[in-house]
PDB file of C-alpha atoms in Angstrom:
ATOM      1  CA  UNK A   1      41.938 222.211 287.638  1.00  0.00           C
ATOM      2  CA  UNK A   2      38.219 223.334 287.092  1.00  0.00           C
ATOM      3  CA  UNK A   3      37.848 226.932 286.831  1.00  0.00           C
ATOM      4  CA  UNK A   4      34.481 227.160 288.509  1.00  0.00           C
ATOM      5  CA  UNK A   5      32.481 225.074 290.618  1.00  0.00           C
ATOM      6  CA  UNK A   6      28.220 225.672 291.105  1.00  0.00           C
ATOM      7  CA  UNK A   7      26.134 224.320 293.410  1.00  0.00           C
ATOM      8  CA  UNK A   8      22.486 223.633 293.217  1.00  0.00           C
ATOM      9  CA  UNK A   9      20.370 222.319 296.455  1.00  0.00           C
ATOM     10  CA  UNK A  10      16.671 221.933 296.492  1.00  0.00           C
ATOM     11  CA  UNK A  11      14.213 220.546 298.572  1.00  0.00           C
ATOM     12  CA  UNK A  12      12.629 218.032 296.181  1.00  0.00           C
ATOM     13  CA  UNK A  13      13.854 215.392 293.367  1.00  0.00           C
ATOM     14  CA  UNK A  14      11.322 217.241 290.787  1.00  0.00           C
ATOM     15  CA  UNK A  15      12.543 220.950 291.562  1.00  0.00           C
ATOM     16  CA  UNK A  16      16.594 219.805 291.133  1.00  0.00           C
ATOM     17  CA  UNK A  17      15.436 218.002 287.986  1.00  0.00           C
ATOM     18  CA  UNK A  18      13.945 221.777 286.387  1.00  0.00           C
ATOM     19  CA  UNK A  19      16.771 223.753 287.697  1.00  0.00           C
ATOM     20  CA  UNK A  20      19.657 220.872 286.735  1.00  0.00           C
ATOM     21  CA  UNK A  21      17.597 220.957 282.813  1.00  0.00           C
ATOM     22  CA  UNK A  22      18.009 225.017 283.164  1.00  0.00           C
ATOM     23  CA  UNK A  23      21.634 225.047 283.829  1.00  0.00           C
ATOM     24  CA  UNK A  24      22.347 222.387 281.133  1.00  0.00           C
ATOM     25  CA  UNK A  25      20.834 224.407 278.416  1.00  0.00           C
ATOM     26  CA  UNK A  26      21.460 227.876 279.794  1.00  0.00           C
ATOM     27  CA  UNK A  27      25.290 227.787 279.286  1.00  0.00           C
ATOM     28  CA  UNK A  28      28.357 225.739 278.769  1.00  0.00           C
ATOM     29  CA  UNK A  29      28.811 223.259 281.406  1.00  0.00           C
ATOM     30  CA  UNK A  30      28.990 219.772 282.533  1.00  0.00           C
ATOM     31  CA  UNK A  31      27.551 217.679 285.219  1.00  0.00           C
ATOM     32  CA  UNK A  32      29.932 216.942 288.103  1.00  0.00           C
ATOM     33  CA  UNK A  33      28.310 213.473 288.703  1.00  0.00           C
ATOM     34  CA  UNK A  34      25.340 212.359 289.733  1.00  0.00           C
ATOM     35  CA  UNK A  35      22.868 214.204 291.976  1.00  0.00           C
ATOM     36  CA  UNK A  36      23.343 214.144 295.734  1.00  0.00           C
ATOM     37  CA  UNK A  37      20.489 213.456 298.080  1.00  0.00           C
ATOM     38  CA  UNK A  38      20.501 214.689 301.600  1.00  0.00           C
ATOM     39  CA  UNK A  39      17.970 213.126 304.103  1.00  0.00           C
ATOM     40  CA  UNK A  40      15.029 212.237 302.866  1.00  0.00           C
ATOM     41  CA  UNK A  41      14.207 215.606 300.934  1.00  0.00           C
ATOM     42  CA  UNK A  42      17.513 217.224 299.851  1.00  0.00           C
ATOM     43  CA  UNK A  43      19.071 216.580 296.815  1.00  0.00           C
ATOM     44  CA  UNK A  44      22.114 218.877 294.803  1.00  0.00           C
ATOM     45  CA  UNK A  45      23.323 219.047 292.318  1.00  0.00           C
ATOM     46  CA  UNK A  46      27.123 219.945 291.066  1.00  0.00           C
ATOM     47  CA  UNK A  47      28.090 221.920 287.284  1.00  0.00           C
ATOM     48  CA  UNK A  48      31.607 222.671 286.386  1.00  0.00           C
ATOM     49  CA  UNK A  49      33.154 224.989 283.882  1.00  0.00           C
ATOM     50  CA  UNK A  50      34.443 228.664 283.122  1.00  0.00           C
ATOM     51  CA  UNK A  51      33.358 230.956 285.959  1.00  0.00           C
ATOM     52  CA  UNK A  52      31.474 233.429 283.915  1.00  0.00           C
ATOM     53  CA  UNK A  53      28.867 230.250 282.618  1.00  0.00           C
ATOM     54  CA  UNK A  54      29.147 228.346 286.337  1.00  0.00           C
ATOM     55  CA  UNK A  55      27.520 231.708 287.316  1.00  0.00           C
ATOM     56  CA  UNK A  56      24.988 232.237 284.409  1.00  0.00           C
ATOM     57  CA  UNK A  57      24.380 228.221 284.965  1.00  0.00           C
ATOM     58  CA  UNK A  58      23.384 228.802 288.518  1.00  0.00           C
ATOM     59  CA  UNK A  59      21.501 232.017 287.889  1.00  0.00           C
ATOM     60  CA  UNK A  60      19.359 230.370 285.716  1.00  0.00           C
ATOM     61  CA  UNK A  61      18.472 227.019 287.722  1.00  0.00           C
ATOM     62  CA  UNK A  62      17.328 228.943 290.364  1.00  0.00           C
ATOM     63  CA  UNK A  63      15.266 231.186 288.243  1.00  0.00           C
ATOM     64  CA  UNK A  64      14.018 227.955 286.807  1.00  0.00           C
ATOM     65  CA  UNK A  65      13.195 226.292 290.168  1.00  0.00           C
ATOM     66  CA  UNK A  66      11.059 229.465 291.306  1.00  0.00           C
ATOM     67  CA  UNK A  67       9.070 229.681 288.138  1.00  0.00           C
ATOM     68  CA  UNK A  68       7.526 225.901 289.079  1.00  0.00           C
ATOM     69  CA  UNK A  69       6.969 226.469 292.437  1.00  0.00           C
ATOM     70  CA  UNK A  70       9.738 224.730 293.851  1.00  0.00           C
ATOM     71  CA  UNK A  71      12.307 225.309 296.585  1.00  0.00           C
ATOM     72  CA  UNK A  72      16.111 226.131 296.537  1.00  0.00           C
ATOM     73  CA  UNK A  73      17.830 225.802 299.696  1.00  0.00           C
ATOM     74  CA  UNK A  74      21.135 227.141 298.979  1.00  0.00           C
ATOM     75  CA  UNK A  75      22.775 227.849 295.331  1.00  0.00           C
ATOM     76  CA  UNK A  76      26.623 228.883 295.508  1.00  0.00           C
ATOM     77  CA  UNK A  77      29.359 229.017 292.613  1.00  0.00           C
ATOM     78  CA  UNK A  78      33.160 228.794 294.138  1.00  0.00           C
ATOM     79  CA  UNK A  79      35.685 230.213 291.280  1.00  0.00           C
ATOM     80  CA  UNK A  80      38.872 228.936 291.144  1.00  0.00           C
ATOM     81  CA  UNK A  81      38.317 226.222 293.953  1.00  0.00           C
ATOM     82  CA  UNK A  82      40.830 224.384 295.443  1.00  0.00           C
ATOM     83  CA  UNK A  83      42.197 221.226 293.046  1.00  0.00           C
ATOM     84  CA  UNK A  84      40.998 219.048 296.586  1.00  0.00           C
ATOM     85  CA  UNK A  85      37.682 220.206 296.811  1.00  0.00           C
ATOM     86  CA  UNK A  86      37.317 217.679 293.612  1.00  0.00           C
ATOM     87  CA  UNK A  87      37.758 215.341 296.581  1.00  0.00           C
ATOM     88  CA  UNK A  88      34.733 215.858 297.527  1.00  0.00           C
ATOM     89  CA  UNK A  89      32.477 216.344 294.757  1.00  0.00           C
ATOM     90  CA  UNK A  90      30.271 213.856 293.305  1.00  0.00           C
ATOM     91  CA  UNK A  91      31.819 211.570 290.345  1.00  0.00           C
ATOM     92  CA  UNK A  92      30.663 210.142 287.170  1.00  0.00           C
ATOM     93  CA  UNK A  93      30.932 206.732 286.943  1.00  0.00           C
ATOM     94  CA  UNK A  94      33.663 205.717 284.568  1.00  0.00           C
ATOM     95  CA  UNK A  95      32.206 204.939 280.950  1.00  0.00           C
ATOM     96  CA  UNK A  96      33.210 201.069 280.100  1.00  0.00           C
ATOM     97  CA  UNK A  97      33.798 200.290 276.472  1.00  0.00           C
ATOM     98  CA  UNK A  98      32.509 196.832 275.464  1.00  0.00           C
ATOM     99  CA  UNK A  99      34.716 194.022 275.079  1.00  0.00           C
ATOM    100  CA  UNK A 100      36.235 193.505 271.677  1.00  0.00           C
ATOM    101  CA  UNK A 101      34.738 190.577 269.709  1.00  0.00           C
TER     102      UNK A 101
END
């Protein structure tokens, strides 16, 4: 079960990039998968991890994405989400180990 989910959406691939490299280094969380793109100007992005650093993760994205210029459309950290809503969120694609010689 993840403890904490956060959710990043900007309008702009250059604006989720800043605020997705602002989470990363701002606490201790992962990447739920790749980014999501909406449309033709939407994109999110998904972190996972304790609820306390989800939160800090988020804060700081969207301070991030303000300092540049850019636009967040909606930022939102769900604690203690339900074990389906992993369902929906975007995966990592599985890491292949090469073939043994």
């Amino acid at each position: 079960m993840v403890q904490a989910i956060g959710m990043l959406e900007t309008r702009g691939l250059v604006a989720l990039v800043q605020g997705t490299d602002a989470m990363l280094k701002a606490a201790n969380v992962q990447l739920a998968g790749p980014m999501k793109q909406v449309g033709n100007a939407m994109v999110t992005a998904v972190v996972v991890g304790d609820v306390a650093a989800v939160q800090a993760a988020v804060d700081a994205g969207v301070a991030a994405i303000k300092t540049t210029g850019g636009q967040v459309v909606s930022a939102h950290v769900i604690a203690r989400p339900n074990d389906d809503v992993k369902l929906v969120l975007p995966q990592a694609p599985k890491a292949t180990t090469p073939a043994a010689r």
